[in-house]
Every structure is written in structure tokens, then in C-alpha cells.
PDB file of C-alpha atoms in Angstrom:
ATOM      1  CA  UNK A   1      69.249 116.328  89.687  1.00 95.00           C
ATOM      2  CA  UNK A   2      70.999 119.672  89.505  1.00 97.00           C
ATOM      3  CA  UNK A   3      74.691 119.580  88.275  1.00 98.00           C
ATOM      4  CA  UNK A   4      76.501 122.294  90.076  1.00 98.00           C
ATOM      5  CA  UNK A   5      79.768 123.209  88.882  1.00 97.00           C
ATOM      6  CA  UNK A   6      81.985 125.333  91.371  1.00 98.00           C
ATOM      7  CA  UNK A   7      85.315 126.612  92.272  1.00 98.00           C
ATOM      8  CA  UNK A   8      85.812 127.837  95.831  1.00 98.00           C
ATOM      9  CA  UNK A   9      87.753 130.887  94.681  1.00 97.00           C
ATOM     10  CA  UNK A  10      84.831 132.279  92.655  1.00 96.00           C
ATOM     11  CA  UNK A  11      82.658 134.965  94.357  1.00 97.00           C
ATOM     12  CA  UNK A  12      79.711 134.322  91.959  1.00 96.00           C
ATOM     13  CA  UNK A  13      79.855 130.561  92.696  1.00 96.00           C
ATOM     14  CA  UNK A  14      79.846 131.365  96.447  1.00 98.00           C
ATOM     15  CA  UNK A  15      76.588 133.307  96.108  1.00 97.00           C
ATOM     16  CA  UNK A  16      75.077 130.589  93.981  1.00 97.00           C
ATOM     17  CA  UNK A  17      76.213 127.878  96.411  1.00 97.00           C
ATOM     18  CA  UNK A  18      74.470 129.794  99.216  1.00 95.00           C
ATOM     19  CA  UNK A  19      71.236 129.993  97.280  1.00 95.00           C
ATOM     20  CA  UNK A  20      70.999 126.801  95.284  1.00 96.00           C
ATOM     21  CA  UNK A  21      70.629 124.490  98.270  1.00 95.00           C
ATOM     22  CA  UNK A  22      67.346 126.038  99.588  1.00 95.00           C
ATOM     23  CA  UNK A  23      66.117 126.240  95.876  1.00 96.00           C
ATOM     24  CA  UNK A  24      66.919 122.460  95.421  1.00 97.00           C
ATOM     25  CA  UNK A  25      65.227 121.565  98.516  1.00 97.00           C
ATOM     26  CA  UNK A  26      62.097 123.399  97.494  1.00 97.00           C
ATOM     27  CA  UNK A  27      62.156 121.472  94.242  1.00 97.00           C
ATOM     28  CA  UNK A  28      63.001 118.210  95.974  1.00 98.00           C
ATOM     29  CA  UNK A  29      66.061 117.887  93.807  1.00 98.00           C
ATOM     30  CA  UNK A  30      69.387 116.507  94.627  1.00 94.00           C
ATOM     31  CA  UNK A  31      72.570 118.377  93.847  1.00 96.00           C
ATOM     32  CA  UNK A  32      75.494 116.799  92.150  1.00 95.00           C
ATOM     33  CA  UNK A  33      78.597 118.948  93.264  1.00 96.00           C
ATOM     34  CA  UNK A  34      80.983 119.147  90.334  1.00 96.00           C
ATOM     35  CA  UNK A  35      84.357 120.809  91.139  1.00 97.00           C
ATOM     36  CA  UNK A  36      86.178 122.566  88.421  1.00 96.00           C
ATOM     37  CA  UNK A  37      89.198 124.795  88.387  1.00 94.00           C
ATOM     38  CA  UNK A  38      88.056 128.106  87.065  1.00 88.00           C
ATOM     39  CA  UNK A  39      91.535 129.365  86.735  1.00 79.00           C
ATOM     40  CA  UNK A  40      92.273 126.596  84.344  1.00 80.00           C
ATOM     41  CA  UNK A  41      89.259 127.460  82.294  1.00 78.00           C
ATOM     42  CA  UNK A  42      90.360 131.193  82.135  1.00 71.00           C
ATOM     43  CA  UNK A  43      93.770 130.269  81.139  1.00 73.00           C
ATOM     44  CA  UNK A  44      92.314 128.234  78.253  1.00 78.00           C
ATOM     45  CA  UNK A  45      89.431 130.448  76.928  1.00 83.00           C
ATOM     46  CA  UNK A  46      89.693 133.924  78.508  1.00 69.00           C
ATOM     47  CA  UNK A  47      93.180 135.090  79.486  1.00 65.00           C
ATOM     48  CA  UNK A  48      91.960 138.772  79.133  1.00 68.00           C
ATOM     49  CA  UNK A  49      90.165 138.156  82.536  1.00 63.00           C
ATOM     50  CA  UNK A  50      93.587 138.658  84.341  1.00 60.00           C
ATOM     51  CA  UNK A  51      94.468 141.893  82.610  1.00 62.00           C
ATOM     52  CA  UNK A  52      90.969 143.165  83.111  1.00 64.00           C
ATOM     53  CA  UNK A  53      91.256 142.793  86.904  1.00 64.00           C
ATOM     54  CA  UNK A  54      94.316 144.955  87.154  1.00 70.00           C
ATOM     55  CA  UNK A  55      92.482 148.179  86.839  1.00 68.00           C
ATOM     56  CA  UNK A  56      90.083 147.907  89.788  1.00 72.00           C
ATOM     57  CA  UNK A  57      88.782 151.395  89.133  1.00 80.00           C
ATOM     58  CA  UNK A  58      87.626 150.740  85.572  1.00 81.00           C
ATOM     59  CA  UNK A  59      83.936 151.271  84.896  1.00 88.00           C
ATOM     60  CA  UNK A  60      83.587 147.538  84.255  1.00 81.00           C
ATOM     61  CA  UNK A  61      85.241 146.441  87.433  1.00 82.00           C
ATOM     62  CA  UNK A  62      83.337 149.047  89.587  1.00 90.00           C
ATOM     63  CA  UNK A  63      80.093 147.680  88.096  1.00 92.00           C
ATOM     64  CA  UNK A  64      80.992 144.082  88.630  1.00 89.00           C
ATOM     65  CA  UNK A  65      81.837 144.871  92.280  1.00 92.00           C
ATOM     66  CA  UNK A  66      78.484 146.792  92.740  1.00 96.00           C
ATOM     67  CA  UNK A  67      76.604 143.985  90.993  1.00 97.00           C
ATOM     68  CA  UNK A  68      78.220 141.367  93.325  1.00 96.00           C
ATOM     69  CA  UNK A  69      77.486 143.439  96.414  1.00 97.00           C
ATOM     70  CA  UNK A  70      73.853 144.024  95.145  1.00 98.00           C
ATOM     71  CA  UNK A  71      73.213 140.243  94.641  1.00 97.00           C
ATOM     72  CA  UNK A  72      74.754 139.310  97.898  1.00 97.00           C
ATOM     73  CA  UNK A  73      72.572 141.826  99.683  1.00 97.00           C
ATOM     74  CA  UNK A  74      69.372 140.764  97.829  1.00 96.00           C
ATOM     75  CA  UNK A  75      69.929 137.188  98.773  1.00 93.00           C
ATOM     76  CA  UNK A  76      71.133 137.759 102.296  1.00 95.00           C
ATOM     77  CA  UNK A  77      74.623 136.369 101.714  1.00 96.00           C
ATOM     78  CA  UNK A  78      77.504 138.037 103.704  1.00 96.00           C
ATOM     79  CA  UNK A  79      80.624 138.308 101.351  1.00 98.00           C
ATOM     80  CA  UNK A  80      83.970 140.251 101.587  1.00 97.00           C
ATOM     81  CA  UNK A  81      85.067 141.004  98.185  1.00 94.00           C
ATOM     82  CA  UNK A  82      87.690 141.336  97.145  1.00 92.00           C
ATOM     83  CA  UNK A  83      89.311 139.253 100.021  1.00 96.00           C
ATOM     84  CA  UNK A  84      92.829 140.050 101.052  1.00 95.00           C
ATOM     85  CA  UNK A  85      94.349 137.473  98.704  1.00 95.00           C
ATOM     86  CA  UNK A  86      92.629 137.773  95.255  1.00 91.00           C
ATOM     87  CA  UNK A  87      92.819 136.095  93.047  1.00 89.00           C
ATOM     88  CA  UNK A  88      93.863 133.028  95.143  1.00 95.00           C
ATOM     89  CA  UNK A  89      95.244 129.735  93.857  1.00 95.00           C
ATOM     90  CA  UNK A  90      92.526 127.272  94.675  1.00 97.00           C
ATOM     91  CA  UNK A  91      94.246 124.251  93.093  1.00 97.00           C
ATOM     92  CA  UNK A  92      94.799 122.480  96.519  1.00 98.00           C
ATOM     93  CA  UNK A  93      91.406 123.222  97.809  1.00 98.00           C
ATOM     94  CA  UNK A  94      89.748 122.039  94.538  1.00 98.00           C
ATOM     95  CA  UNK A  95      91.931 118.937  94.687  1.00 97.00           C
ATOM     96  CA  UNK A  96      90.342 118.216  98.122  1.00 97.00           C
ATOM     97  CA  UNK A  97      86.869 118.804  96.682  1.00 97.00           C
ATOM     98  CA  UNK A  98      87.492 116.381  93.842  1.00 96.00           C
ATOM     99  CA  UNK A  99      89.047 113.661  96.160  1.00 95.00           C
ATOM    100  CA  UNK A 100      86.083 114.001  98.502  1.00 96.00           C
ATOM    101  CA  UNK A 101      83.578 113.932  95.608  1.00 94.00           C
ATOM    102  CA  UNK A 102      85.150 110.728  94.246  1.00 93.00           C
ATOM    103  CA  UNK A 103      85.708 108.744  97.353  1.00 84.00           C
ATOM    104  CA  UNK A 104      82.526 107.062  98.603  1.00 78.00           C
ATOM    105  CA  UNK A 105      83.477 106.859 102.146  1.00 83.00           C
ATOM    106  CA  UNK A 106      84.548 110.702 102.314  1.00 85.00           C
ATOM    107  CA  UNK A 107      81.687 112.024 100.133  1.00 85.00           C
ATOM    108  CA  UNK A 108      79.766 112.662 103.206  1.00 90.00           C
ATOM    109  CA  UNK A 109      82.183 115.514 104.170  1.00 96.00           C
ATOM    110  CA  UNK A 110      82.109 117.276 100.846  1.00 96.00           C
ATOM    111  CA  UNK A 111      79.441 119.700 101.525  1.00 96.00           C
ATOM    112  CA  UNK A 112      81.030 120.619 104.838  1.00 97.00           C
ATOM    113  CA  UNK A 113      84.343 121.039 103.152  1.00 98.00           C
ATOM    114  CA  UNK A 114      82.989 123.372 100.420  1.00 98.00           C
ATOM    115  CA  UNK A 115      81.059 125.365 102.981  1.00 97.00           C
ATOM    116  CA  UNK A 116      83.880 125.831 105.302  1.00 98.00           C
ATOM    117  CA  UNK A 117      86.311 126.741 102.373  1.00 98.00           C
ATOM    118  CA  UNK A 118      83.964 129.374 101.021  1.00 98.00           C
ATOM    119  CA  UNK A 119      83.473 130.846 104.526  1.00 97.00           C
ATOM    120  CA  UNK A 120      87.234 130.873 105.304  1.00 98.00           C
ATOM    121  CA  UNK A 121      87.804 132.794 101.960  1.00 99.00           C
ATOM    122  CA  UNK A 122      84.857 135.025 101.560  1.00 98.00           C
ATOM    123  CA  UNK A 123      83.930 135.889 105.134  1.00 98.00           C
ATOM    124  CA  UNK A 124      87.238 135.390 107.097  1.00 98.00           C
ATOM    125  CA  UNK A 125      89.510 136.478 104.444  1.00 98.00           C
ATOM    126  CA  UNK A 126      91.851 133.535 104.862  1.00 98.00           C
ATOM    127  CA  UNK A 127      94.365 132.391 102.092  1.00 99.00           C
ATOM    128  CA  UNK A 128      92.968 129.039 101.017  1.00 99.00           C
ATOM    129  CA  UNK A 129      96.090 128.221  99.121  1.00 98.00           C
ATOM    130  CA  UNK A 130      97.931 127.715 102.339  1.00 99.00           C
ATOM    131  CA  UNK A 131      98.287 124.215 103.995  1.00 98.00           C
ATOM    132  CA  UNK A 132      97.688 125.334 107.385  1.00 98.00           C
ATOM    133  CA  UNK A 133      94.447 127.041 106.416  1.00 99.00           C
ATOM    134  CA  UNK A 134      93.321 123.887 104.543  1.00 99.00           C
ATOM    135  CA  UNK A 135      94.316 121.831 107.498  1.00 98.00           C
ATOM    136  CA  UNK A 136      91.993 123.890 109.750  1.00 98.00           C
ATOM    137  CA  UNK A 137      89.119 123.789 107.117  1.00 98.00           C
ATOM    138  CA  UNK A 138      89.495 119.996 107.171  1.00 97.00           C
ATOM    139  CA  UNK A 139      89.351 119.898 110.906  1.00 96.00           C
ATOM    140  CA  UNK A 140      86.235 122.144 110.892  1.00 93.00           C
ATOM    141  CA  UNK A 141      84.570 119.842 108.214  1.00 94.00           C
ATOM    142  CA  UNK A 142      85.232 116.633 110.323  1.00 93.00           C
ATOM    143  CA  UNK A 143      87.927 115.423 107.867  1.00 93.00           C
ATOM    144  CA  UNK A 144      90.946 113.640 109.320  1.00 82.00           C
TER     145      UNK A 144
END
């Protein structure tokens, strides 16, 4: 069993999400999808993260962007970073993940919802904080 903690607004989580599934299949392991709100964690333990993002041309931020793009390229994952809206408020999307993960009859849609939300944000540059965008994601994931 692999516990996978994720937030659909995290580019690093997106890369891990795209790569952990084949790895788990190769190990014959199941994945326990564990939604967390990364912004809430930052607010509690690392508020400097927000200030450090403001200077996108700092050596640290240039390196982080290069490292992210290198990791994406090496693993064959397409990612547009930063998306048009960054950072994004992922609270509503993550509430959807939590609800799907906890409801037995809806759990079957969780993976499709996660995948569609990541794709909307990191490949189509949609604002996943918007109700209309989330409604379209639900439709694409087969959720009424």
C-alpha cells in the first residue's frame, strides 16, 4: 500500500501523480489517495514560501523552475508552469477530492477527478478555483 498525499495545485505533486501509478502497478501495490491542502500546510509551517515566490527571477526560483521542467521532460510529463493563475486557491477542488475519497459510492470517480483537475490546471491553464471549471471537470470525470 502506498499512501499518496496530494494537492491538485502542486506542480511537484502533479509530476509524482503521473509517475507513481505505473510504479505502483509494477510493484503490484495499491495507492491510497490522501488529499491534503498544501496552502494550509504552508500557512502553518512555511509562510516564507509566499514571499519567496514574488521574485520569479531570483536564483532560487529560476533553479526551481528549471528543475521542474527537467523532471517533467525526463519523465515524459507535459506541464505548463507557472499556469496563468498561480498560485491558485485549490480549496474547492480539494474538498471535492476529500468528498470523493470518503464516499464509497463515489470513490470510483476519485482518480478521474484528480486526473482531470491536474490536466485542467497544468496543461490547459484553467482556473480550478472557479465553479464553472470544476463543474466541467466533474462532467469529464463522470460525476453528476
